[in-house]
Amino acid sequence: MADTATAPRDRAHRASKRYIFAWGDGHAEGHGEMKDLLGGKGAGLAEMTNAGLPVPAGFTITTAACNDYFEAGERLPDGLWDDVLEAMHEVEERSGKGFGDPRNPLLVSVRSGAKFSMPGMMDTVLNLGLNDETLHGLIALTGNERFGWDAYRRFIQMFGRIVLGIDGAAFDEALDAAKRARGAEQDTDLDAAALGDVVDTFKAIVQRETGRAFPTDPYEQLDLAIKAVFASWFGKRAHDYREYNKIPHDLGTAVNVVTMVFGNMGDDSGTGVAFTRDPNTGEKALYGEYLTNAQGEDVVAGIRTPQKIAQLARDLPQAYGEFQGIAERLERHYRDVQDLEFTIERGRLYMLQTRSAKRTAAAAVRIAVDMVEQGIITKEEALQRIEPAHVDQLLRDQFDPKARAAATRIAKGLNASPGAAVGRAVFSADTAVEWAGRGERVILVRIETSPDDFHGMAVAQGILTARGGATSHAAVVARQIGKPCVAGVHELQVNYATGSAAANGLTFSQGDPISLDGSTGEVFVGALPTVSARFEDQPDLQRILGWADEIRRLQVWTNADKPEEAAQARRYGAQGIGLCRTEHMFREGERLDIVRGAILVAFAATRAKTGQVAGGSLDADERSAIATFDEAMGKLEALQQGDFEGIFRAMDGLPVVIRLIDPPLHEFLPNREELIEEVTRLRTLGTPEDDPEYASARRLLAAADALHEQNPMLGLRGCRLGLMIPDFVKVQTRAILNAQIAVKRAGGDPHAEIMIPLVGHVNELKETRRLLEAEAKAVESAAQAEGPISVDYKFGTMIEIPRACWVADEIAEHAEFFSFGTNDLTQMTFGYSRDDAEGGFLLKYVEDKILPANPFQTLDPVIISEMEMTVSKGRAARPDLKVGICGEHGGDPASIAACHRLGLNYVSCSPFRVPVARLAAAQAALAGGERDT
Ligand code: ADP
Ligand code: MG
Ligand code: MG
């Protein structure tokens, strides 16, 4: 918001700092932009007061007081208590009541309020200031005995639970017992006498649980409540929440002390919460609930079923009209959907809270589009309001909203990996594998997961854990393998012995169907129906992304190996293929056998061909090796050419970067240990040497032995493979260029770019290029024999070995484009083997904060520096060098922002991430070009 707010008026204080900001009588000392100091709630109350809205008088004790309190070893800073007393006197004057005055008692609420609204912080204590004396004042003043006793029992209950730390169940049970004894259905059915008895019971509970009488001095109550709010900042749940949401731990919480207004004074009173628009769908209509004759917490506590807010228009039309006007004003003022709390005391409306509303992904998109149309915000602001995670969510399957609304929720935990999952609960990875094997859909439920559970996670529809945060094993692995995951459901009691789990009074056992929403962290009873999310059916999302396209500078390409993937990515808005991995084409069906056949003789055939070129003569074995090899490679060439034609057609007019074969060859062979077992088994059975099965197993094993390497990831792979066995380069070049020629002749517009992996030394690239160009010339002249055609392609390399970054200028002389392979670059810069690290110590590193984040998820600052050096050296040598990224980081919003700042031309990510990347690229452009390291 614009900084039009005036500087806060100073206030006399005894403490060394000014810790208190008060409001009342239409004026506040703070304002809406002071969230750092006043917390969200305090800033909102100040802002509403300044806007002339009806807010009960009160004051905020700042977040600085909280931090200084902990700094001083949990002691209130000197002078602060005097300042609190002073502020209380002011509230007394403004309300005309006295704190602890038995004739005309002032009651207050004590409310926590950090900068960001945070579940897990201290709950609000209402009616503070009540004791046996002030109670009678309250009754006399209101003439409502029942109301007085109800307020008192609520106070003891809340204060006992929240401030004194007594288990709330003790109070709940006592209240239920009182209701049962009197045949009362609802709290409101208890009369004054009954509530008086409840108060006595509650006092006895406090005495029993704390060993002291309930504190009757209002100032002691206040002191204890303030300290309890401070203490809640470091409560476990609040701490975990900050960890997950990356909120710093040193912000502290503010404390708000607010004059009580009473929604429980009869049928002309009530309390409610409302959103200025529907937070589920985004529809522009007041959305919320209220209860007559109730106090704040009743609406959410679910003790009585609240009314829809529309009912208020009939019950209390005047208050409703006023509230509607205020809602409209607040939304315009904050230029965002607001989440409001209000109370009506004998027909008079009071505002108790306003904040930007949390919303579903669907609502976020619709609201942003509507608000642009209604002239409330600009397109740029709309883009900044949508989170990349929202886009991601909208493209995943979701639960049918109606079924979801009617479903029974078991519990809520962390939304660790998005998407909807339905399946039968199983409690071990082995069971998951067994059940999945017979076609069951399962949800793996664990207290927490470890690398030993991976096989179960891989076959499960979703993963549910009771412990662990967003960087726990379950969460990280689930995101990696794209499974929905709800983690850290603290209230879930998992019992492996009985094969069951329970939370909030609901139990499910092995085999029971449950539903997980990884986007919201919710777990439901039963199998909820899902609806698949089609991009084509989401016009609002498409509009927003259209605006993103107007703003972003980075292009968004995709990593796709198949024509269908390419077509899908194109529908999502991909502007090219940044990585087409040819080896994926080697693995399917019949191809694997052809590839294996070629690999078995690859080296022998290559040696023979070299000998032949040098003028030597070939023996029979050599001739046969060459024949076998060439035949297999010829088949592969034809198959690959077909694949490439499909991809070129799907990406007509757009660039397609094809990478030559990259993985070590042993990946195409069966596992070596299994081969050893097989050969040993056949030998022990006395199988004759010429048995075809035995012979083939021996041949494969011999090849696996020959190819065996200690560190395959650092061994014979990437461009090294093409240099050792040049036919790989030649065959793939022919397949690519002949595909291009075929598509061109059919009237298409294919754009081939050939990319060499794993270059570390410029000579590797030069030599590969020489091979490739010779082949390209041959292809061209052969094609021209059939009619005029030109063969044009771009030649470039991946940058994924740290050495290549240092010699990027040399490399750029021979490459028209670079594409950062940040998976390998990270792995080689850190010296981690990704497969070993992510399944093992890396998670622990992140948990223990040895590393701030998983560098395979978000680009590490040092990798960004390497990229920066590469870009500047590369472009110094070749000013029009095109640079992109095709590692998985290309779909990560924070990494996309870094790519924008580095001046890359494009990011390339998996098809499903393309819409997310379009938004993230626009947000990066809006954030400006500055670097933050
Ligand atoms: P939360 O952070 O959980 O929203 P709040 O501090 O907003 O907690 O308060 C919890 C409930 O108590 C809300 O319904 C709120 O409207 C109500 N409440 C808080 N302060 C007062 C007050 N001074 N008078 C009446 N109701 C209050
Ligand atoms: Mg709260
Ligand atoms: Mg609230």
mmCIF file of C-alpha atoms in Angstrom, residues 98 189 209 327 336 348 377 532 646 794 826 855:
data_model
loop_
_atom_site.group_PDB
_atom_site.id
_atom_site.type_symbol
_atom_site.label_atom_id
_atom_site.label_comp_id
_atom_site.label_asym_id
_atom_site.label_seq_id
_atom_site.Cartn_x
_atom_site.Cartn_y
_atom_site.Cartn_z
ATOM 1 C CA GLY A 98 -13.009 0.132 35.998
ATOM 2 C CA ASP A 189 -30.042 -24.569 27.970
ATOM 3 C CA GLU A 209 -4.609 -29.302 38.622
ATOM 4 C CA ALA A 327 -17.090 -5.231 4.501
ATOM 5 C CA ASP A 336 -8.040 -7.562 -1.235
ATOM 6 C CA ARG A 348 -24.674 -2.574 18.111
ATOM 7 C CA ILE A 377 -6.211 -3.994 -8.797
ATOM 8 C CA SER A 532 -9.609 -34.289 -12.981
ATOM 9 C CA GLY A 646 6.332 -37.147 -34.205
ATOM 10 C CA LYS A 794 21.702 -25.511 -34.228
ATOM 11 C CA THR A 826 24.764 -29.409 -8.435
ATOM 12 C CA PRO A 855 20.128 -27.855 -3.512
#
